[in-house]
Amino acid sequence: MNCDQLLLHPRVSAALRRVQLKSVQDVVCASAPDLQRLTGLSNSDVQQLITAAAAACRRHPPITAQQLQHGVSGVRLGCPVLDRLLRGGLPVGGITELAGESGTGKTQVGLQLSLSVQYPAEHGGLGAGALYVCTEDSFPIKRLHQLIGEQVCLRSDVPADLVNSLRFSDHVYIEHAADLDSLQVCLTRRARLLLARGLVRLIVVDSVAALFRAEFQADDWLERNRRLLTFSSTLHHLSQEFSTPVLCINQVTDVFSQSHNSMGPSSSTVSPALGLAWANQVMVRLMMRRLQGTVIRGEQSSALRRLEVVFAPHLARDGQDTAVWREGLRGVESWTSNRK
């Protein structure tokens, strides 16, 4: 975009023509002191120029925390306890990350949301399908069919005839990406086409760390971060342009801290993979972890888990114990007396 297209004071436009500063990209990449020194404009004129250039680069207005808290619809998980924790579910207009160790139930959440998004808005969905992108394991098709068969049990708040009328499996679009190039092609072409046709309103990437860990060594951090920002920018544009929630499932990495006794052992915790460069691209960060103990409900038993809100602009830092049943992930608030 050229600077001639910006709504600027004639004095500012004349200064830009005089120094042959034509591209908006050149303006946003320069600092205010550099622009002031180059153009000879006052500080207030330079600030006007920067504001106009930044607004021209932003395709969509930002979503505020107040909007998220009061009225920006999303996708519910279908469990009242967990939806209460997330204030209605997965928000639109940004990336939600779900991180955790293997076996904590992250993929369960992705599958559950892929079905929930297909319900009408009055029942916590968006009335469209989901694009599920696998980058490491094969898609768990058997588990998906099991969840579909148990939807009447999970969604007791929805009329049974409506649940039975939805053809869930026809609206989960599955893609496999073996490398970063195929992942980028999937998002820029396949995802955009499905979104533009109104066939999907949810993107799930499972998992985001697998390909970046496989293709880059420790010394390649600069190129890795560049590709990571390209990937996240694509997701942000799709989410904003089509008002689509995005869920990125992430692996974790061990973080060691030395005990107070320098001769003692180091304690280990986990944090989401891909570091600060990725964390800055995420609007909502959730984590899942396994707890000690088992929850029993009738003939079913499940390892106890915990879903935690690490950060979000509209959510308090909180958590909820959960369990995985045949019908999906639920909060265990109703079964606290049946723990072992």
CSV table of C-alpha atoms in Angstrom, one decimal:
chain,number,residue,atom,x,y,z
A,1,MET,CA,0.0,0.0,0.0
A,2,ASN,CA,1.3,3.5,-0.9
A,3,CYS,CA,1.4,6.4,1.5
A,4,ASP,CA,-0.6,8.4,-1.0
A,5,GLN,CA,-3.6,6.4,0.0
A,6,LEU,CA,-3.4,7.5,3.7
A,7,LEU,CA,-5.6,10.3,5.0
A,8,LEU,CA,-2.8,12.7,6.1
A,9,HIS,CA,-2.4,16.4,6.5
A,10,PRO,CA,-1.1,18.0,3.3
A,11,ARG,CA,2.1,19.0,5.1
A,12,VAL,CA,2.8,15.4,6.0
A,13,SER,CA,2.1,14.1,2.5
A,14,ALA,CA,4.4,16.8,1.0
A,15,ALA,CA,7.2,15.8,3.3
A,16,LEU,CA,6.8,12.1,2.3
A,17,ARG,CA,7.0,13.0,-1.4
A,18,ARG,CA,10.0,15.1,-0.8
A,19,VAL,CA,12.0,12.3,0.7
A,20,GLN,CA,10.4,9.7,-1.7
A,21,LEU,CA,9.0,7.6,1.2
A,22,LYS,CA,6.2,5.8,-0.7
A,23,SER,CA,5.5,2.5,1.0
A,24,VAL,CA,3.4,2.1,4.2
A,25,GLN,CA,5.7,-0.8,5.1
A,26,ASP,CA,8.7,1.5,5.1
A,27,VAL,CA,6.8,3.8,7.6
A,28,VAL,CA,5.8,1.1,10.1
A,29,CYS,CA,9.3,-0.4,10.0
A,30,ALA,CA,11.0,2.9,10.9
A,31,SER,CA,11.2,4.3,14.4
A,32,ALA,CA,9.6,7.7,15.2
A,33,PRO,CA,13.0,9.5,15.7
A,34,ASP,CA,14.2,8.1,12.3
A,35,LEU,CA,11.1,9.4,10.6
A,36,GLN,CA,11.3,12.8,12.2
A,37,ARG,CA,15.0,13.1,11.2
A,38,LEU,CA,14.3,11.9,7.7
A,39,THR,CA,11.2,14.1,7.0
A,40,GLY,CA,11.9,17.1,9.2
A,41,LEU,CA,8.3,16.8,10.5
A,42,SER,CA,7.3,17.6,14.1
A,43,ASN,CA,6.8,14.9,16.6
A,44,SER,CA,3.0,15.3,16.5
A,45,ASP,CA,3.0,15.0,12.6
A,46,VAL,CA,5.2,11.8,12.8
A,47,GLN,CA,2.8,10.3,15.4
A,48,GLN,CA,-0.1,11.0,13.0
A,49,LEU,CA,1.8,9.4,10.2
A,50,ILE,CA,2.6,6.2,12.3
A,51,THR,CA,-1.0,5.9,13.5
A,52,ALA,CA,-2.4,6.2,10.0
A,53,ALA,CA,0.1,3.7,8.6
A,54,ALA,CA,-0.6,1.2,11.4
A,55,ALA,CA,-4.4,1.5,10.9
A,56,ALA,CA,-4.0,0.8,7.2
A,57,CYS,CA,-2.0,-2.4,7.9
A,58,ARG,CA,-4.6,-3.7,10.3
A,59,ARG,CA,-7.4,-5.4,8.4
A,60,HIS,CA,-9.7,-5.8,11.3
A,61,PRO,CA,-10.3,-3.9,14.5
A,62,PRO,CA,-8.8,-5.5,17.6
A,63,ILE,CA,-11.1,-7.4,20.0
A,64,THR,CA,-11.0,-6.0,23.5
A,65,ALA,CA,-11.2,-8.0,26.8
A,66,GLN,CA,-14.6,-6.5,27.5
A,67,GLN,CA,-15.9,-7.7,24.2
A,68,LEU,CA,-14.7,-11.2,25.0
A,69,GLN,CA,-16.3,-11.1,28.4
A,70,HIS,CA,-19.6,-9.6,27.2
A,71,GLY,CA,-20.9,-11.0,24.0
A,72,VAL,CA,-18.2,-12.3,21.6
A,73,SER,CA,-19.7,-15.7,20.8
A,74,GLY,CA,-17.5,-18.8,20.7
A,75,VAL,CA,-17.7,-22.6,20.7
A,76,ARG,CA,-18.7,-24.4,23.9
A,77,LEU,CA,-17.2,-27.7,25.0
A,78,GLY,CA,-20.7,-28.9,25.9
A,79,CYS,CA,-19.9,-29.4,29.6
A,80,PRO,CA,-21.5,-26.7,31.8
A,81,VAL,CA,-18.7,-26.9,34.4
A,82,LEU,CA,-15.9,-26.4,31.8
A,83,ASP,CA,-17.9,-23.8,29.8
A,84,ARG,CA,-18.3,-21.9,33.1
A,85,LEU,CA,-14.5,-22.0,33.6
A,86,LEU,CA,-13.9,-20.7,30.0
A,87,ARG,CA,-16.8,-18.2,30.2
A,88,GLY,CA,-18.7,-19.8,27.3
A,89,GLY,CA,-16.0,-21.7,25.5
A,90,LEU,CA,-13.4,-21.1,22.9
A,91,PRO,CA,-13.4,-17.4,21.8
A,92,VAL,CA,-13.3,-16.2,18.2
A,93,GLY,CA,-10.8,-13.8,16.8
A,94,GLY,CA,-7.5,-15.3,18.1
A,95,ILE,CA,-5.4,-18.3,18.8
A,96,THR,CA,-6.2,-20.5,21.8
A,97,GLU,CA,-3.4,-22.9,22.8
A,98,LEU,CA,-3.9,-26.1,24.8
A,99,ALA,CA,-0.7,-27.5,26.1
A,100,GLY,CA,0.1,-30.6,28.1
A,101,GLU,CA,2.0,-33.8,28.4
A,102,SER,CA,1.0,-36.9,26.4
A,103,GLY,CA,-2.1,-38.6,27.6
A,104,THR,CA,-3.6,-35.6,29.4
A,105,GLY,CA,-6.6,-35.4,27.1
A,106,LYS,CA,-5.7,-32.6,24.7
A,107,THR,CA,-6.9,-34.4,21.6
A,108,GLN,CA,-10.1,-35.2,23.4
A,109,VAL,CA,-10.8,-31.5,23.6
A,110,GLY,CA,-10.0,-30.9,19.9
A,111,LEU,CA,-12.4,-33.7,18.9
A,112,GLN,CA,-15.1,-32.5,21.3
A,113,LEU,CA,-14.9,-28.9,19.9
A,114,SER,CA,-15.0,-30.3,16.3
A,115,LEU,CA,-18.5,-31.7,17.1
A,116,SER,CA,-19.7,-28.8,19.3
A,117,VAL,CA,-19.1,-26.2,16.6
A,118,GLN,CA,-21.7,-27.9,14.4
A,119,TYR,CA,-24.6,-27.1,16.7
A,120,PRO,CA,-26.6,-23.9,16.1
A,121,ALA,CA,-25.5,-20.8,18.0
A,122,GLU,CA,-28.3,-21.1,20.6
A,123,HIS,CA,-26.7,-24.4,21.6
A,124,GLY,CA,-23.1,-23.2,21.8
A,125,GLY,CA,-22.0,-23.8,18.3
A,126,LEU,CA,-21.4,-21.9,15.1
A,127,GLY,CA,-23.5,-24.0,12.7
A,128,ALA,CA,-20.6,-25.2,10.6
A,129,GLY,CA,-17.9,-27.9,10.5
A,130,ALA,CA,-14.3,-28.1,11.6
A,131,LEU,CA,-10.9,-28.4,9.9
A,132,TYR,CA,-8.7,-30.8,11.9
A,133,VAL,CA,-5.0,-30.7,10.9
A,134,CYS,CA,-2.8,-33.6,12.1
A,135,THR,CA,0.9,-33.1,12.1
A,136,GLU,CA,2.2,-36.1,14.1
A,137,ASP,CA,-0.2,-38.9,14.8
A,138,SER,CA,-3.0,-40.4,12.6
A,139,PHE,CA,-6.4,-39.0,13.2
A,140,PRO,CA,-8.3,-40.9,15.9
A,141,ILE,CA,-11.3,-41.8,13.8
A,142,LYS,CA,-12.6,-44.5,16.1
A,143,ARG,CA,-12.7,-42.1,19.0
A,144,LEU,CA,-14.5,-39.5,16.9
A,145,HIS,CA,-17.2,-42.0,16.0
A,146,GLN,CA,-17.6,-43.0,19.7
A,147,LEU,CA,-18.0,-39.3,20.6
A,148,ILE,CA,-20.6,-38.9,17.9
A,149,GLY,CA,-22.6,-41.9,19.2
A,150,GLU,CA,-22.6,-40.4,22.7
A,151,GLN,CA,-23.6,-36.9,21.8
A,152,VAL,CA,-27.2,-37.4,23.2
A,153,CYS,CA,-25.6,-38.3,26.6
A,154,LEU,CA,-23.1,-35.4,26.5
A,155,ARG,CA,-25.5,-32.8,25.2
A,156,SER,CA,-28.6,-33.5,27.3
A,157,ASP,CA,-29.4,-29.7,27.0
A,158,VAL,CA,-30.1,-30.1,23.3
A,159,PRO,CA,-33.3,-31.8,22.0
A,160,ALA,CA,-32.5,-35.4,21.0
A,161,ASP,CA,-34.1,-35.0,17.6
A,162,LEU,CA,-31.8,-32.1,16.8
A,163,VAL,CA,-28.7,-34.1,17.9
A,164,ASN,CA,-29.8,-37.0,15.7
A,165,SER,CA,-30.4,-34.8,12.7
A,166,LEU,CA,-26.8,-33.5,12.6
A,167,ARG,CA,-24.4,-35.5,10.3
A,168,PHE,CA,-21.3,-34.9,12.4
A,169,SER,CA,-18.8,-37.0,10.6
A,170,ASP,CA,-19.6,-35.3,7.2
A,171,HIS,CA,-18.4,-32.0,8.6
A,172,VAL,CA,-15.1,-32.8,10.2
A,173,TYR,CA,-12.5,-32.1,7.4
A,174,ILE,CA,-9.2,-33.9,8.2
A,175,GLU,CA,-5.8,-32.9,6.8
A,176,HIS,CA,-2.4,-34.4,7.4
A,177,ALA,CA,0.7,-32.2,7.2
A,178,ALA,CA,4.0,-33.9,7.1
A,179,ASP,CA,6.2,-30.8,7.0
A,180,LEU,CA,5.9,-27.0,7.4
A,181,ASP,CA,5.5,-26.4,3.7
A,182,SER,CA,2.5,-28.7,3.4
A,183,LEU,CA,1.1,-27.1,6.7
A,184,GLN,CA,1.3,-23.6,5.2
A,185,VAL,CA,-0.3,-24.8,2.0
A,186,CYS,CA,-3.1,-26.4,3.9
A,187,LEU,CA,-3.8,-23.2,5.8
A,188,THR,CA,-3.5,-20.7,3.0
A,189,ARG,CA,-5.4,-22.8,0.4
A,190,ARG,CA,-7.5,-25.6,1.8
A,191,ALA,CA,-8.5,-23.8,5.1
A,192,ARG,CA,-9.3,-20.5,3.3
A,193,LEU,CA,-11.5,-22.2,0.7
A,194,LEU,CA,-13.5,-24.1,3.4
A,195,LEU,CA,-13.9,-20.9,5.4
A,196,ALA,CA,-14.9,-18.8,2.4
A,197,ARG,CA,-17.6,-21.4,1.5
A,198,GLY,CA,-18.9,-21.4,5.1
A,199,LEU,CA,-18.2,-25.1,5.5
A,200,VAL,CA,-16.1,-24.7,8.6
A,201,ARG,CA,-15.9,-22.3,11.5
A,202,LEU,CA,-13.2,-24.0,13.6
A,203,ILE,CA,-9.5,-24.8,12.9
A,204,VAL,CA,-7.7,-27.3,15.1
A,205,VAL,CA,-3.9,-27.9,14.7
A,206,ASP,CA,-2.7,-31.1,16.5
A,207,SER,CA,0.1,-30.4,17.3
A,208,VAL,CA,1.8,-27.1,16.6
A,209,ALA,CA,5.2,-28.1,18.0
A,210,ALA,CA,5.8,-31.4,16.2
A,211,LEU,CA,6.9,-30.0,12.8
A,212,PHE,CA,9.0,-27.1,14.3
A,213,ARG,CA,10.8,-29.5,16.6
A,214,ALA,CA,11.5,-32.0,13.8
A,215,GLU,CA,12.7,-29.6,11.1
A,216,PHE,CA,15.0,-27.2,13.1
A,217,GLN,CA,18.1,-27.7,15.3
A,218,ALA,CA,18.9,-25.5,18.2
A,219,ASP,CA,21.2,-23.3,16.1
A,220,ASP,CA,18.4,-22.6,13.6
A,221,TRP,CA,16.4,-20.6,16.1
A,222,LEU,CA,16.2,-17.5,13.9
A,223,GLU,CA,14.8,-19.3,10.9
A,224,ARG,CA,12.5,-21.3,13.2
A,225,ASN,CA,11.1,-18.1,14.7
A,226,ARG,CA,10.6,-16.6,11.3
A,227,ARG,CA,8.6,-19.6,10.1
A,228,LEU,CA,6.7,-19.7,13.4
A,229,LEU,CA,5.6,-16.1,12.9
A,230,THR,CA,4.5,-16.7,9.4
A,231,PHE,CA,2.4,-19.7,10.6
A,232,SER,CA,0.8,-17.7,13.4
A,233,SER,CA,0.2,-14.7,11.2
A,234,THR,CA,-1.7,-17.0,8.8
A,235,LEU,CA,-3.8,-18.3,11.6
A,236,HIS,CA,-4.5,-14.8,12.9
A,237,HIS,CA,-5.7,-13.5,9.5
A,238,LEU,CA,-8.0,-16.5,9.0
A,239,SER,CA,-9.4,-16.2,12.5
A,240,GLN,CA,-10.1,-12.4,12.1
A,241,GLU,CA,-11.3,-12.5,8.6
A,242,PHE,CA,-13.8,-15.3,9.1
A,243,SER,CA,-14.6,-14.9,12.8
A,244,THR,CA,-13.2,-18.4,13.4
A,245,PRO,CA,-11.9,-19.9,16.7
A,246,VAL,CA,-8.5,-21.5,16.3
A,247,LEU,CA,-7.2,-24.2,18.7
A,248,CYS,CA,-3.5,-25.1,18.6
A,249,ILE,CA,-2.6,-28.2,20.6
A,250,ASN,CA,1.0,-27.9,21.9
A,251,GLN,CA,3.6,-30.2,23.5
A,252,VAL,CA,5.5,-29.3,26.6
A,253,THR,CA,9.2,-29.1,27.5
A,254,ASP,CA,10.8,-29.8,30.9
A,255,VAL,CA,12.0,-26.8,32.9
A,256,PHE,CA,14.6,-27.5,35.6
A,257,SER,CA,15.2,-25.3,38.6
A,258,GLN,CA,18.0,-25.9,41.2
A,259,SER,CA,16.9,-26.5,44.8
A,260,HIS,CA,17.9,-24.2,47.6
A,261,ASN,CA,20.7,-26.7,48.4
A,262,SER,CA,23.2,-26.4,45.6
A,263,MET,CA,24.2,-30.0,46.1
A,264,GLY,CA,20.6,-31.2,46.0
A,265,PRO,CA,18.6,-32.5,43.1
A,266,SER,CA,16.9,-30.2,40.6
A,267,SER,CA,13.2,-30.1,40.5
A,268,SER,CA,11.4,-30.3,37.1
A,269,THR,CA,8.2,-28.7,35.8
A,270,VAL,CA,6.9,-28.4,32.3
A,271,SER,CA,6.0,-25.4,30.1
A,272,PRO,CA,4.5,-25.2,26.6
A,273,ALA,CA,7.0,-25.8,23.8
A,274,LEU,CA,8.3,-23.2,21.3
A,275,GLY,CA,9.2,-20.5,23.8
A,276,LEU,CA,8.4,-16.8,24.0
A,277,ALA,CA,8.2,-16.3,20.3
A,278,TRP,CA,5.1,-18.5,20.2
A,279,ALA,CA,3.7,-17.4,23.5
A,280,ASN,CA,3.4,-13.9,22.2
A,281,GLN,CA,1.1,-15.1,19.4
A,282,VAL,CA,-1.4,-16.8,21.7
A,283,MET,CA,-4.5,-15.0,23.1
A,284,VAL,CA,-5.5,-17.7,25.4
A,285,ARG,CA,-3.2,-20.4,27.0
A,286,LEU,CA,-4.7,-23.4,28.6
A,287,MET,CA,-2.9,-26.4,30.1
A,288,MET,CA,-3.9,-29.9,31.0
A,289,ARG,CA,-2.1,-32.2,33.4
A,290,ARG,CA,-2.8,-35.5,35.0
A,291,LEU,CA,-3.4,-35.8,38.7
A,292,GLN,CA,-3.0,-38.6,41.2
A,293,GLY,CA,-6.2,-40.5,41.6
A,294,THR,CA,-9.1,-42.0,39.7
A,295,VAL,CA,-12.7,-41.0,39.3
A,296,ILE,CA,-15.4,-43.7,39.1
A,297,ARG,CA,-18.9,-43.1,37.6
A,298,GLY,CA,-21.0,-46.2,37.4
A,299,GLU,CA,-19.1,-48.8,35.4
A,300,GLN,CA,-16.6,-46.3,34.0
A,301,SER,CA,-13.4,-45.0,35.5
A,302,SER,CA,-11.1,-42.3,34.4
A,303,ALA,CA,-7.7,-40.9,35.5
A,304,LEU,CA,-8.2,-37.5,37.1
A,305,ARG,CA,-7.0,-34.5,35.1
A,306,ARG,CA,-7.0,-30.8,35.5
A,307,LEU,CA,-7.7,-28.1,32.9
A,308,GLU,CA,-6.1,-24.7,33.9
A,309,VAL,CA,-6.3,-21.2,32.5
A,310,VAL,CA,-2.7,-19.9,32.4
A,311,PHE,CA,-3.5,-16.5,30.8
A,312,ALA,CA,-6.3,-14.9,28.8
A,313,PRO,CA,-7.5,-11.3,28.5
A,314,HIS,CA,-11.0,-12.1,29.7
A,315,LEU,CA,-10.4,-15.0,32.2
A,316,ALA,CA,-9.1,-15.3,35.7
A,317,ARG,CA,-6.3,-17.7,36.3
A,318,ASP,CA,-8.2,-20.7,37.5
A,319,GLY,CA,-8.6,-24.5,37.0
A,320,GLN,CA,-11.1,-27.3,37.1
A,321,ASP,CA,-10.6,-31.1,37.7
A,322,THR,CA,-11.8,-33.1,34.7
A,323,ALA,CA,-12.2,-36.7,33.6
A,324,VAL,CA,-12.5,-38.4,30.2
A,325,TRP,CA,-15.7,-40.5,29.7
A,326,ARG,CA,-17.1,-42.3,26.7
A,327,GLU,CA,-19.1,-39.2,25.8
A,328,GLY,CA,-16.1,-36.8,26.2
A,329,LEU,CA,-14.4,-34.5,28.6
A,330,ARG,CA,-16.4,-33.4,31.7
A,331,GLY,CA,-15.7,-31.5,34.9
A,332,VAL,CA,-15.8,-33.8,37.9
A,333,GLU,CA,-17.6,-31.4,40.2
A,334,SER,CA,-20.6,-33.8,40.4
A,335,TRP,CA,-18.5,-36.9,41.2
A,336,THR,CA,-16.1,-35.6,43.8
A,337,SER,CA,-17.2,-38.2,46.3
A,338,ASN,CA,-16.2,-41.1,44.0
A,339,ARG,CA,-12.5,-40.4,43.7
A,340,LYS,CA,-9.9,-42.9,44.7
